[in-house]
Coordinates of C-alpha atoms in Angstrom, one line a residue:
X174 CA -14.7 29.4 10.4
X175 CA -11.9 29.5 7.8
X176 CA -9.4 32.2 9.0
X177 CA -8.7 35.1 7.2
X178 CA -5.1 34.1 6.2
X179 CA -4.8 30.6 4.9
X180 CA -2.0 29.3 6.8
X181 CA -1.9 25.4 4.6
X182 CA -1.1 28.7 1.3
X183 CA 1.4 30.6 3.0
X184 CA 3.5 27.2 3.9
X185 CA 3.0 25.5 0.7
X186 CA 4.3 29.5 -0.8
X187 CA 7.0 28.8 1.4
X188 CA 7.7 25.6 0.8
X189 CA 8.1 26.1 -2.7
X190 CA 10.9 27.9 -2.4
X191 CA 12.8 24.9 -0.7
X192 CA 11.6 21.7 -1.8
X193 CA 10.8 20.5 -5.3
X194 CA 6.9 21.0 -5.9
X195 CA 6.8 22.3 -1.9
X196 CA 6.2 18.1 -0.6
X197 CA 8.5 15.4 -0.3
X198 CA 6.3 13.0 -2.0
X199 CA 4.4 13.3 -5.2
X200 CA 0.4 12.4 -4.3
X201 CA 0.8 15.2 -0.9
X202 CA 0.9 18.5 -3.7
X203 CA -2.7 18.0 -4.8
X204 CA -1.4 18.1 -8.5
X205 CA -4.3 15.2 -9.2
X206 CA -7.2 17.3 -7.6
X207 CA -6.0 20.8 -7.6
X208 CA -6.3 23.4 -4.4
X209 CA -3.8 23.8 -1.3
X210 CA -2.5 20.5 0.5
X211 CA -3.1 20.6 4.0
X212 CA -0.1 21.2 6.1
X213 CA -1.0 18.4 9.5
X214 CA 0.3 19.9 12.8
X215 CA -0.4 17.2 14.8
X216 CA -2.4 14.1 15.0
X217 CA -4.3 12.1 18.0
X218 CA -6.5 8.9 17.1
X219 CA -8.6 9.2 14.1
X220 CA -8.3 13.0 13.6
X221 CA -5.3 15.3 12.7
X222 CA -5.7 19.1 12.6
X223 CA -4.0 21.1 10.0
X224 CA -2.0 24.7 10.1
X225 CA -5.5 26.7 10.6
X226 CA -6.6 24.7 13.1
X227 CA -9.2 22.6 10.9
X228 CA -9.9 19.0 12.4
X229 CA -9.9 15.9 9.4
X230 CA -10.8 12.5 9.6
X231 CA -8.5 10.6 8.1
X232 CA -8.6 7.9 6.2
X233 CA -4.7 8.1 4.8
X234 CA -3.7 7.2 8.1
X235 CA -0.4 7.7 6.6
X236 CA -0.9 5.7 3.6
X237 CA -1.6 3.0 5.7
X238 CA 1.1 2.3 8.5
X239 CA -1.4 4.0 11.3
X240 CA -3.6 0.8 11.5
X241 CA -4.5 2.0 15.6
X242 CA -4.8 5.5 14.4
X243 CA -2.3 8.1 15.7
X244 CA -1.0 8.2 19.1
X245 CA -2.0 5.0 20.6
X246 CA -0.7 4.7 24.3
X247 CA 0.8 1.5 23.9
X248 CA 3.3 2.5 21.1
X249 CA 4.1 5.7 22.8
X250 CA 4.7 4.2 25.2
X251 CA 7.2 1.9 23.6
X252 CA 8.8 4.5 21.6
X253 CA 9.4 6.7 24.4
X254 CA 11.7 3.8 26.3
X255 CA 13.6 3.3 23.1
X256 CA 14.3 6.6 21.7
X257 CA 15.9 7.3 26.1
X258 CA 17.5 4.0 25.4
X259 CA 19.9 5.2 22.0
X260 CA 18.7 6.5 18.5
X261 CA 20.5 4.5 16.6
X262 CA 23.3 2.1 17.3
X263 CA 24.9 0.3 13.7
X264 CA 24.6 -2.9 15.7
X265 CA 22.1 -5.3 16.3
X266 CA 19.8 -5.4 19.4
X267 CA 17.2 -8.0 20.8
X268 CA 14.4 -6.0 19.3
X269 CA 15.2 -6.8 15.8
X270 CA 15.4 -10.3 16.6
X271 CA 11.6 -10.3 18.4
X272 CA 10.2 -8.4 15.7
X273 CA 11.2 -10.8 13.4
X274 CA 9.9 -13.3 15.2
X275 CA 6.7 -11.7 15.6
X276 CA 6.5 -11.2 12.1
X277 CA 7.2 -14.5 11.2
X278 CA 4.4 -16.0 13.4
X279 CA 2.1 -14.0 11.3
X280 CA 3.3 -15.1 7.7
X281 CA 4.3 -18.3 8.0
X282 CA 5.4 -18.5 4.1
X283 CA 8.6 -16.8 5.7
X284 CA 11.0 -18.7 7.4
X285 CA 13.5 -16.0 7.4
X286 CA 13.6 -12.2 6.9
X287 CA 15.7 -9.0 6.5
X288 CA 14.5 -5.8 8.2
X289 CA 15.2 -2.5 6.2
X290 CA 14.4 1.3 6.4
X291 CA 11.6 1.3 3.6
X292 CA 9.1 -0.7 0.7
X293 CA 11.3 0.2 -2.0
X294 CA 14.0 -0.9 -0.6
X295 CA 12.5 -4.1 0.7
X296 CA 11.1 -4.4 -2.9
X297 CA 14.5 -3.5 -5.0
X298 CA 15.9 -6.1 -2.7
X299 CA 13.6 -8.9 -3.2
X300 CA 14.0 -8.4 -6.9
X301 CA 17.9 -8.9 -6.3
X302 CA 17.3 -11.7 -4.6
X303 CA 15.3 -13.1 -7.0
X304 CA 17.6 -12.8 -9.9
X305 CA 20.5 -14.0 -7.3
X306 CA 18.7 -17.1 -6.4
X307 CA 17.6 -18.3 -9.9
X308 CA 21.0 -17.2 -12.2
X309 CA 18.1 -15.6 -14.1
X310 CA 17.7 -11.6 -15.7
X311 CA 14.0 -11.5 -16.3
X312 CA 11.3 -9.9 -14.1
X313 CA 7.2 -9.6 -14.9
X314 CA 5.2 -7.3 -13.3
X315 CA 2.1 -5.9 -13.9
X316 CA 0.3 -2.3 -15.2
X317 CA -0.6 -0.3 -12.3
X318 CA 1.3 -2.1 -9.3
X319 CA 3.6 -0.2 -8.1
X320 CA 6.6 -1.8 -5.9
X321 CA 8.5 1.2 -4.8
X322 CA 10.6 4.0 -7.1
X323 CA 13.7 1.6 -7.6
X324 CA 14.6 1.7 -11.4
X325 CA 13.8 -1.3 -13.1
X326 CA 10.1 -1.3 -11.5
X327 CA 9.7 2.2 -12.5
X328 CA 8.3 1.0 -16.1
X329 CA 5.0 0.4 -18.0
X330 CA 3.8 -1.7 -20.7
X331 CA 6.2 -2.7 -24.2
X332 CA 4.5 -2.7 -27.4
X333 CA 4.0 -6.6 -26.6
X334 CA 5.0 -10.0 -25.0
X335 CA 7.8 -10.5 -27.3
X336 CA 9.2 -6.9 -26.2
X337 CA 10.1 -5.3 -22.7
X338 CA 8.9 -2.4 -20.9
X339 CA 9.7 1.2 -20.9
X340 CA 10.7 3.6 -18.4
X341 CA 8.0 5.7 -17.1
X342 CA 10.4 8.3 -15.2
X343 CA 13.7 10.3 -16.6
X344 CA 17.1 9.5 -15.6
X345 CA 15.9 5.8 -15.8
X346 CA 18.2 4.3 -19.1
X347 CA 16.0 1.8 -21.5
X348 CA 18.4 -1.0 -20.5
X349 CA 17.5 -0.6 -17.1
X350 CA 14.3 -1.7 -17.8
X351 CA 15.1 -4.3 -20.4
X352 CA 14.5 -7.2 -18.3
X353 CA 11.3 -6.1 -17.1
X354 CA 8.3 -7.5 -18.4
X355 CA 4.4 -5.6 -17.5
X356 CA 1.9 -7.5 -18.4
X357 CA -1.9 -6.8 -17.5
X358 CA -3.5 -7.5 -14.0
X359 CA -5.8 -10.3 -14.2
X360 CA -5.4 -11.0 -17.6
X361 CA -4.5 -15.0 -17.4
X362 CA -3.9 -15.4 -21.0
X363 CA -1.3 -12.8 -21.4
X364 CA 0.1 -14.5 -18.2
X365 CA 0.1 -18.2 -19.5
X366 CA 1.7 -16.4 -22.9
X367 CA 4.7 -14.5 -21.3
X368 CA 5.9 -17.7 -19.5
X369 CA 5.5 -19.7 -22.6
X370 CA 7.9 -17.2 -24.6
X371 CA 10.0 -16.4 -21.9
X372 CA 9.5 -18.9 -19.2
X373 CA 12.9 -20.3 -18.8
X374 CA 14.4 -17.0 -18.4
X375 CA 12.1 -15.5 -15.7
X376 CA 13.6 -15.0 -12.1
X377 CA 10.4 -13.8 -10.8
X378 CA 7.2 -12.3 -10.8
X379 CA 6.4 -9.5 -8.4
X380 CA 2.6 -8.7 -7.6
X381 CA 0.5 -6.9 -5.6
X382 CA -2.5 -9.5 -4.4
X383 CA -4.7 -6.1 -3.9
X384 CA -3.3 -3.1 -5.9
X385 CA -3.8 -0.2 -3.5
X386 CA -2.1 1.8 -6.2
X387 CA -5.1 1.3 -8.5
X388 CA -7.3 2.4 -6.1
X389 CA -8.5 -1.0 -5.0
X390 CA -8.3 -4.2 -7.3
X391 CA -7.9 -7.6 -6.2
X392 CA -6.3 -10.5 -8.0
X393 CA -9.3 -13.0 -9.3
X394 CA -8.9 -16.5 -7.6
X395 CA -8.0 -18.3 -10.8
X396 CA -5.4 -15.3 -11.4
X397 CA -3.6 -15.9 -8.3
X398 CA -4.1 -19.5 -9.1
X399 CA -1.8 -19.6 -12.3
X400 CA 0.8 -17.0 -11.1
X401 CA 1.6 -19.3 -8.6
X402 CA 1.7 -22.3 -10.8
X403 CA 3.6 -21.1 -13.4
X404 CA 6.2 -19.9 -11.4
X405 CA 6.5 -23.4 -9.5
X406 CA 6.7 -24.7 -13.0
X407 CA 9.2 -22.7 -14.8
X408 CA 11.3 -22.3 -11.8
X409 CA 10.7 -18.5 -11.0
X410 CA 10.1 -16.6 -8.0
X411 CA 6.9 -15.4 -6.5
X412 CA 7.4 -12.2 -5.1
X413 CA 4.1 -10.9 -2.9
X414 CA 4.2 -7.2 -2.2
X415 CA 2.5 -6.4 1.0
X416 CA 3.5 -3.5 1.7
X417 CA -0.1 -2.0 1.8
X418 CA -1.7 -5.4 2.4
X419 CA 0.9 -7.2 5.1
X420 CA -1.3 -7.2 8.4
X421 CA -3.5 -4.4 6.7
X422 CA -6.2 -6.7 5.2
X423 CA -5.8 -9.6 7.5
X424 CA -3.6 -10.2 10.1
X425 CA -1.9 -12.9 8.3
X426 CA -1.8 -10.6 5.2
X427 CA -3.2 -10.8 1.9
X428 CA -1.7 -14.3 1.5
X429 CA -4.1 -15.6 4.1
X430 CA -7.3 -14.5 2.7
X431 CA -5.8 -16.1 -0.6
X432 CA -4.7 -19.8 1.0
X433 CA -8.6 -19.8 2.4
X434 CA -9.2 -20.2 -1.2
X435 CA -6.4 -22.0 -2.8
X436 CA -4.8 -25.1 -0.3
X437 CA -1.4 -25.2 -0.1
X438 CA -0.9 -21.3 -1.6
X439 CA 2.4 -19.0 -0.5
X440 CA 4.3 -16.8 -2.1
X441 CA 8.1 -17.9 -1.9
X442 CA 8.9 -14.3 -1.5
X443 CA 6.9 -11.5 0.7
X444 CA 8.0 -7.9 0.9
X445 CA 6.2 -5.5 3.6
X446 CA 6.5 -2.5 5.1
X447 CA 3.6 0.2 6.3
X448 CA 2.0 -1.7 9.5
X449 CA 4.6 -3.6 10.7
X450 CA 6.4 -0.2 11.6
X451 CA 3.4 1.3 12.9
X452 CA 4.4 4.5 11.6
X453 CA 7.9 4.5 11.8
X454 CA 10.3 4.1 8.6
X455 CA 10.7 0.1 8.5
X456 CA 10.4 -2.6 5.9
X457 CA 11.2 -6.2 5.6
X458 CA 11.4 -8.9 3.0
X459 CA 11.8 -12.3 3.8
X460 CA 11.3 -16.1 2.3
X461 CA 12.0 -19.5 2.7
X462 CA 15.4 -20.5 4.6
X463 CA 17.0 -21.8 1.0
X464 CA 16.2 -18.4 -0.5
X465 CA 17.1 -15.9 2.0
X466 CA 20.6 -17.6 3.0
X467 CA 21.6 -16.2 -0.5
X468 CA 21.6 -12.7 1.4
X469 CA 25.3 -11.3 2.4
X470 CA 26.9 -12.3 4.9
X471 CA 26.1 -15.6 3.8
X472 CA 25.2 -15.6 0.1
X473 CA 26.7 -13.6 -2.8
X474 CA 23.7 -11.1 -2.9
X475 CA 24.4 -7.9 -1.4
X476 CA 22.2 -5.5 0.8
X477 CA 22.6 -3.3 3.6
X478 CA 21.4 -0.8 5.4
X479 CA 22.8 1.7 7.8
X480 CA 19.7 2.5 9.6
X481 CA 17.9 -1.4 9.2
X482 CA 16.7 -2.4 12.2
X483 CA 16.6 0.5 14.1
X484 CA 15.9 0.2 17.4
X485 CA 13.1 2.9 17.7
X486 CA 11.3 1.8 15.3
X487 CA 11.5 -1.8 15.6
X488 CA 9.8 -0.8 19.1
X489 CA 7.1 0.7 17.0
X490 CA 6.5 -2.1 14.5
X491 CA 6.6 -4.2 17.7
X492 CA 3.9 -2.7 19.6
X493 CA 1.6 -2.4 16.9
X494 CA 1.7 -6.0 16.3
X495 CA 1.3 -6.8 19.4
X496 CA -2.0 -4.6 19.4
X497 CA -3.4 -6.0 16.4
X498 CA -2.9 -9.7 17.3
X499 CA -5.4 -9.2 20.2
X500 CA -8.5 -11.3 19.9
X501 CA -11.6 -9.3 18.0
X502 CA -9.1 -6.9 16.5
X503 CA -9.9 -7.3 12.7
X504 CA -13.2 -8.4 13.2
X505 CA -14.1 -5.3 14.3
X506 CA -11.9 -3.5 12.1
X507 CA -13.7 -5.3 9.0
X508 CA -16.5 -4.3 10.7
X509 CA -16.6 -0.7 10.0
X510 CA -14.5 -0.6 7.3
X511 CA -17.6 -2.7 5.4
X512 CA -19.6 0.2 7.3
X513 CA -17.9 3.1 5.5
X514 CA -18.0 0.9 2.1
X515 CA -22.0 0.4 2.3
X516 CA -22.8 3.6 3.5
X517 CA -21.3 4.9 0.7
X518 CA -22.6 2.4 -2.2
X519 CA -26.1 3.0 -0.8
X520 CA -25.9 6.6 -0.8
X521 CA -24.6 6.7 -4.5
X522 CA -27.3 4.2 -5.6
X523 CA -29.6 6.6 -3.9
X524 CA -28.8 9.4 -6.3
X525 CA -28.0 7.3 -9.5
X526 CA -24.6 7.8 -9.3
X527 CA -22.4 5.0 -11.2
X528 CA -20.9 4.1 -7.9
X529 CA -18.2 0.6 -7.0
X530 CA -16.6 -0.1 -3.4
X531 CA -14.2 -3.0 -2.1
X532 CA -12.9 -3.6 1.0
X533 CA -11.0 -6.2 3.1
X534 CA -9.8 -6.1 6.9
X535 CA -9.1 -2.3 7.2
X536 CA -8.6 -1.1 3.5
X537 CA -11.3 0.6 0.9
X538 CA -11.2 1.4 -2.6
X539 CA -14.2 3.1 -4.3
X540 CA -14.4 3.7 -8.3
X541 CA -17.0 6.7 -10.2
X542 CA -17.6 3.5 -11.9
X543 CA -21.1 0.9 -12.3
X544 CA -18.7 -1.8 -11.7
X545 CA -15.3 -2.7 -10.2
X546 CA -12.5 -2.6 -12.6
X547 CA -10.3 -5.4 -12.8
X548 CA -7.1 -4.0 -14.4
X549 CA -5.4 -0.6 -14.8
X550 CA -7.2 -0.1 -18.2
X551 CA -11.2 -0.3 -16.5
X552 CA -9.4 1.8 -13.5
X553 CA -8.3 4.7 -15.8
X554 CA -12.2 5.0 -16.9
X555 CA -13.3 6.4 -13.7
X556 CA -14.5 9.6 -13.7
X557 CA -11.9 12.0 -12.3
X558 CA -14.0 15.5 -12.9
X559 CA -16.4 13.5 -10.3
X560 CA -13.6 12.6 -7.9
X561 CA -12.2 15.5 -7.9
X562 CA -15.6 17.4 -6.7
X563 CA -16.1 14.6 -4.4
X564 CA -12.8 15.0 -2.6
X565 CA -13.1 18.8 -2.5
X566 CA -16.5 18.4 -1.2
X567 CA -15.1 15.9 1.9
X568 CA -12.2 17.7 2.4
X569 CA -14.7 21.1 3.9
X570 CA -16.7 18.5 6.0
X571 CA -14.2 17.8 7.2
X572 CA -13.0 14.6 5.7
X573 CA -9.7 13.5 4.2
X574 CA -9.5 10.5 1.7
X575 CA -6.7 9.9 -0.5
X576 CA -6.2 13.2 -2.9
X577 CA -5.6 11.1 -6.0
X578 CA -8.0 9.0 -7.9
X579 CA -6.0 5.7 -7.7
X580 CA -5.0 5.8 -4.4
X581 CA -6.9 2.8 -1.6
X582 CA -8.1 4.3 1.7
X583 CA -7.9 3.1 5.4
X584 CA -9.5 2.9 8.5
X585 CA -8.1 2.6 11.7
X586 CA -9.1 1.1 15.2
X587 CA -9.6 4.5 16.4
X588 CA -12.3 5.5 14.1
X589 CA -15.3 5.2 15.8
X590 CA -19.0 4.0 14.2
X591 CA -20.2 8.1 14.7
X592 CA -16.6 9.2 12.2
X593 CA -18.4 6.3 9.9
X594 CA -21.7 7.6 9.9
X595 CA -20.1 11.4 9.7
X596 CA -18.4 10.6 6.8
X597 CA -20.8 8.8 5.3
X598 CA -23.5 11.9 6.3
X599 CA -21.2 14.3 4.0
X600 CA -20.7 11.8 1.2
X601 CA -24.5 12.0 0.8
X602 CA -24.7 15.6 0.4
X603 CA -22.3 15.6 -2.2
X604 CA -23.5 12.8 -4.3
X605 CA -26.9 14.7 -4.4
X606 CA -24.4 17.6 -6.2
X607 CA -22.6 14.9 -8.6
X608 CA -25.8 12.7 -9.4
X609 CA -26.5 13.2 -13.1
X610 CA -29.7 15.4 -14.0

């Protein structure tokens, strides 16, 4: 039973009064779906129990770094040793150097990388790195990725391919954006265009190979195909963000489940972040040898970080890859994440409901939608007066997704094939409410 003061109302009151829209992050104020945001007191598994004592399953898991759910022993574990052993040191340790290691065993596009604190960072950085490596100024991206809140990605579409983008946040100056180039996702014509007009001048081109921040839309084959040509033959940089994706979808990343499908395919830059701290604030971007040696100390492109590399969370990141490198892992991961997805296709088909899901290795994307979208355009057509009812609707049973439209969902090892049949269970009795009369 709810009690009779709303504890998640009286914190967010309070929390007003301290912190700009009462949450340190946009997506946590329920702006998108309206109603209180739920104030988590603690966590354990699959589950985390807000201020009134209400139990959730969760499917943000964080946004994604809590890939074993919350709590798993063998990261406490770890965490506890380091944290007794020093904070935070300004130095380097043996951690950083195994975590690397262990990273680099994963993706093996990377011959080198450069732990930091968080994605944008990593992302801003690989960007640098970029225009460092190639003497060039241009960047493309494309609508609806989002690589982190540094400046010159903060930008959507020009008026066209012969113009630049324009800054979708105040305080960011047009010229900070001049270089930057958004082109549409998937749309290999535009893509083939830009680097005809502008291919000499192009440093790189940063991507996300499944846009968790359209909800969930992968990169077509052929797509992925002719960023990676064009690139190799007009000299730029191809930057993968994996953030979301690095050891999330697969455990060799998103890259992998691409090379299956194109021979020889790599990115030459990666950035990632989310898993490979399991939880903890870490990042890391990281190349081939050739490219990465233009990093300070040893190149002319600066970075640095006072808290990279930290040594409790590099135990973190550690930990958790060393979990979710056991045999089995993401096979049974993929196993009831594709649970969850055709649980909840079947019971929207079952009502009529225009209904879409995706999934790979532990992430989910679902569109109000009779079929997935394939760019930012087709995402912005799903029905949000739908969503919104549908989140409210999980959120008293009990469930938490994502509260925003064009946000990508997650399960964990710790959710169990009863939370997928729960889940699914309450999604039913909603989409009997939302089906059309």
């Amino acid at each position: 039973m709810k009690p009779n003061t709303d504890l998640n109302e009286s914190l967010m009151a309070r929390a007003r009064q301290v912190i700009p829209g009462g949450v340190n992050s946009p997506v946590r104020a329920f702006r998108a779906v309206g109603g209180t945001p739920r104030f988590v007191q603690r966590a354990q598994g699959q589950y985390f129990w807000d201020a009134n004592g209400q139990r959730y399953i969760d499917y943000i898991g964080s946004w994604g770094p809590m890939i074993l759910g919350h709590g798993h022993p063998a990261v406490l574990e770890a965490v506890q040793k380091a944290a007794t052993e020093g904070f935070s040191f300004g130095a380097p340790t043996e951690r950083e150097i195994e975590l690397a290691e262990e990273i680099l065993s994963l993706v093996p596009s990377m011959e080198m990388l450069r732990l930091v604190s968080s994605g944008t960072e990593a992302g801003m950085t690989a960007i640098r790195l970029a225009r460092g490596a190639t003497g060039r100024s241009r960047i493309i991206k494309f609508e609806g990725c989002y690589h982190g809140h540094a400046d010159a990605l903060l930008v959507k579409a020009g008026s066209g391919l012969a113009t630049f983008g324009n800054p979708t946040s105040a305080g960011v100056p047009p010229e900070v954006v001049q270089h930057t180039m958004v082109l549409e996702y998937n749309n290999v014509a535009q893509l083939e265009e830009a680097f005809a007009l502008h291919g000499k001048d192009i440093a790189g081109l940063i991507i996300e190979p499944i846009a968790g921040n359209m909800n969930f839309v992968r990169a077509s084959v052929e797509f992925t195909r002719r960023c990676r040509e064009l690139c190799t033959q007009h000299g730029a940089l191809l930057i993968y963000d994996e953030v979301m994706t690095g050891c999330r979808v697969a455990l060799g990343s998103a890259q992998s489940v691409y090379a299956k499908q194109i021979p020889g395919f790599e990115p030459d830059l990666t950035v990632m972040g989310k898993v490979i701290g399991g939880g903890m604030p870490l990042a890391a971007f990281g190349g081939k040898r050739s490219v990465m040696e233009q990093l300070a100390p040893l190149g002319p492109v600066y970075q640095a970080g006072t808290l990279s590399g930290n040594p409790v969370a590099t135990a973190c990141g550690l930990a958790t890859l060393r979990e979710i490198r056991k045999p089995g892992f993401f096979d049974d991961l993929s196993r009831k994440t594709h649970a969850l997805v055709d649980g909840l296709k079947n019971a929207a088909a079952a009502e009529g409901l225009p209904f879409s899901a995706d999934c790979e290795g532990g992430m989910f994307g679902f569109f109000l939608l009779p079929e997935l979208p394939h760019n930012y355009t087709e995402v912005m057509k799903s029905d949000s007066g739908r969503f919104n009812l549908l989140f409210h609707g999980l959120l008293d049973r009990g469930v938490y997704i994502a509260p925003a439209l064009y946000e990508a969902g997650f399960v964990s090892a710790a959710h169990t094939d009863e939370d997928i049949a729960a889940t699914v269970a309450a999604a039913k009795e909603i989409f009997k409410e939302l089906a059309p009369k």
